[in-house]
Amino acid sequence: MNKILERLYCPLAEEQTQNNPFCTPEINEKYDSFFNMYFSSSVMTGQEYDTASIKFWDFANAVEENAFEVGFYTAVKLLTGVQGAD
């Protein structure tokens, strides 16, 4: 992500949960459901859970950043009427 997009994205992503557009009740519910099913204490130790959680959030954040970037450039194209080389 380039520096300009980073300056737009980071304040949104760092908002408190109730104001964060990327942290919705539906997403939190899916996260809890996923981790309760696949990463419960009966399946792995606390250390394994912590490691899996960090790796999962690294992945989820990368997807979120990419989606933000794609959405931003799509909005720019729609607003400016500029067509890509599709």
PDB file of C-alpha atoms in Angstrom:
ATOM      1  CA  MET A   1       0.000   0.000   0.000  1.00  0.00           C
ATOM      2  CA  ASN A   2       1.442   3.380  -0.925  1.00  0.00           C
ATOM      3  CA  LYS A   3       2.012   6.106   1.670  1.00  0.00           C
ATOM      4  CA  ILE A   4      -1.031   8.192   0.670  1.00  0.00           C
ATOM      5  CA  LEU A   5      -3.410   5.242   0.995  1.00  0.00           C
ATOM      6  CA  GLU A   6      -1.712   4.269   4.243  1.00  0.00           C
ATOM      7  CA  ARG A   7      -2.467   7.745   5.635  1.00  0.00           C
ATOM      8  CA  LEU A   8      -6.141   7.248   4.755  1.00  0.00           C
ATOM      9  CA  TYR A   9      -6.390   3.634   5.910  1.00  0.00           C
ATOM     10  CA  CYS A  10      -4.498   3.653   9.210  1.00  0.00           C
ATOM     11  CA  PRO A  11      -6.682   6.148  11.118  1.00  0.00           C
ATOM     12  CA  LEU A  12      -9.769   4.139  10.115  1.00  0.00           C
ATOM     13  CA  ALA A  13      -8.236   0.811  11.097  1.00  0.00           C
ATOM     14  CA  GLU A  14      -6.986   2.173  14.416  1.00  0.00           C
ATOM     15  CA  GLU A  15     -10.371   3.553  15.526  1.00  0.00           C
ATOM     16  CA  GLN A  16     -11.932   2.174  18.667  1.00  0.00           C
ATOM     17  CA  THR A  17     -14.143  -0.833  17.967  1.00  0.00           C
ATOM     18  CA  GLN A  18     -17.454   1.069  17.969  1.00  0.00           C
ATOM     19  CA  ASN A  19     -16.156   3.545  15.340  1.00  0.00           C
ATOM     20  CA  ASN A  20     -14.042   1.166  13.270  1.00  0.00           C
ATOM     21  CA  PRO A  21     -15.708   0.497   9.882  1.00  0.00           C
ATOM     22  CA  PHE A  22     -13.674  -2.712   9.491  1.00  0.00           C
ATOM     23  CA  CYS A  23     -14.732  -4.149  12.852  1.00  0.00           C
ATOM     24  CA  THR A  24     -18.439  -4.902  12.628  1.00  0.00           C
ATOM     25  CA  PRO A  25     -20.522  -7.133  14.910  1.00  0.00           C
ATOM     26  CA  GLU A  26     -20.904  -9.608  12.022  1.00  0.00           C
ATOM     27  CA  ILE A  27     -17.146  -9.841  11.528  1.00  0.00           C
ATOM     28  CA  ASN A  28     -16.550 -10.239  15.261  1.00  0.00           C
ATOM     29  CA  GLU A  29     -19.160 -12.998  15.378  1.00  0.00           C
ATOM     30  CA  LYS A  30     -17.511 -14.863  12.492  1.00  0.00           C
ATOM     31  CA  TYR A  31     -14.094 -14.471  14.122  1.00  0.00           C
ATOM     32  CA  ASP A  32     -15.364 -15.839  17.451  1.00  0.00           C
ATOM     33  CA  SER A  33     -17.144 -18.720  15.740  1.00  0.00           C
ATOM     34  CA  PHE A  34     -14.063 -19.626  13.674  1.00  0.00           C
ATOM     35  CA  PHE A  35     -11.683 -19.522  16.618  1.00  0.00           C
ATOM     36  CA  ASN A  36     -14.042 -21.363  18.954  1.00  0.00           C
ATOM     37  CA  MET A  37     -14.429 -24.157  16.417  1.00  0.00           C
ATOM     38  CA  TYR A  38     -10.854 -24.577  15.177  1.00  0.00           C
ATOM     39  CA  PHE A  39      -8.657 -23.135  17.898  1.00  0.00           C
ATOM     40  CA  SER A  40     -10.383 -24.021  21.161  1.00  0.00           C
ATOM     41  CA  SER A  41      -8.375 -24.941  24.256  1.00  0.00           C
ATOM     42  CA  SER A  42      -9.261 -28.592  23.663  1.00  0.00           C
ATOM     43  CA  VAL A  43      -7.444 -28.453  20.318  1.00  0.00           C
ATOM     44  CA  MET A  44      -4.307 -26.455  21.156  1.00  0.00           C
ATOM     45  CA  THR A  45      -2.311 -24.989  24.004  1.00  0.00           C
ATOM     46  CA  GLY A  46      -2.384 -21.320  24.951  1.00  0.00           C
ATOM     47  CA  GLN A  47       0.935 -20.699  23.182  1.00  0.00           C
ATOM     48  CA  GLU A  48      -0.286 -22.433  20.023  1.00  0.00           C
ATOM     49  CA  TYR A  49      -3.498 -20.395  20.182  1.00  0.00           C
ATOM     50  CA  ASP A  50      -1.542 -17.140  20.509  1.00  0.00           C
ATOM     51  CA  THR A  51       0.677 -18.047  17.552  1.00  0.00           C
ATOM     52  CA  ALA A  52      -2.321 -19.074  15.403  1.00  0.00           C
ATOM     53  CA  SER A  53      -4.209 -15.920  16.355  1.00  0.00           C
ATOM     54  CA  ILE A  54      -1.293 -13.662  15.385  1.00  0.00           C
ATOM     55  CA  LYS A  55      -0.856 -15.429  12.043  1.00  0.00           C
ATOM     56  CA  PHE A  56      -4.591 -15.285  11.383  1.00  0.00           C
ATOM     57  CA  TRP A  57      -4.738 -11.530  12.108  1.00  0.00           C
ATOM     58  CA  ASP A  58      -1.677 -10.908   9.923  1.00  0.00           C
ATOM     59  CA  PHE A  59      -3.532 -12.631   7.091  1.00  0.00           C
ATOM     60  CA  ALA A  60      -6.841 -10.864   7.812  1.00  0.00           C
ATOM     61  CA  ASN A  61      -5.157  -7.456   7.977  1.00  0.00           C
ATOM     62  CA  ALA A  62      -3.382  -8.051   4.661  1.00  0.00           C
ATOM     63  CA  VAL A  63      -6.736  -8.940   3.039  1.00  0.00           C
ATOM     64  CA  GLU A  64      -8.379  -5.880   4.621  1.00  0.00           C
ATOM     65  CA  GLU A  65      -5.620  -3.537   3.409  1.00  0.00           C
ATOM     66  CA  ASN A  66      -5.822  -4.983  -0.097  1.00  0.00           C
ATOM     67  CA  ALA A  67      -9.609  -4.624  -0.155  1.00  0.00           C
ATOM     68  CA  PHE A  68      -9.276  -0.994   0.975  1.00  0.00           C
ATOM     69  CA  GLU A  69      -6.778  -0.300  -1.808  1.00  0.00           C
ATOM     70  CA  VAL A  70      -8.928  -1.990  -4.466  1.00  0.00           C
ATOM     71  CA  GLY A  71     -12.014  -0.132  -3.235  1.00  0.00           C
ATOM     72  CA  PHE A  72     -10.181   3.189  -3.223  1.00  0.00           C
ATOM     73  CA  TYR A  73      -8.924   2.826  -6.797  1.00  0.00           C
ATOM     74  CA  THR A  74     -12.332   1.605  -7.945  1.00  0.00           C
ATOM     75  CA  ALA A  75     -13.946   4.694  -6.410  1.00  0.00           C
ATOM     76  CA  VAL A  76     -11.388   6.943  -8.122  1.00  0.00           C
ATOM     77  CA  LYS A  77     -12.148   5.310 -11.480  1.00  0.00           C
ATOM     78  CA  LEU A  78     -15.881   5.689 -10.961  1.00  0.00           C
ATOM     79  CA  LEU A  79     -15.601   9.322  -9.881  1.00  0.00           C
ATOM     80  CA  THR A  80     -13.203  10.358 -12.632  1.00  0.00           C
ATOM     81  CA  GLY A  81     -14.646   8.218 -15.385  1.00  0.00           C
ATOM     82  CA  VAL A  82     -11.162   6.897 -16.152  1.00  0.00           C
ATOM     83  CA  GLN A  83     -11.221   3.386 -17.540  1.00  0.00           C
ATOM     84  CA  GLY A  84      -8.356   0.978 -16.922  1.00  0.00           C
ATOM     85  CA  ALA A  85      -6.667  -1.208 -19.505  1.00  0.00           C
ATOM     86  CA  ASP A  86      -9.157  -4.009 -18.824  1.00  0.00           C
TER      87      ASP A  86
END
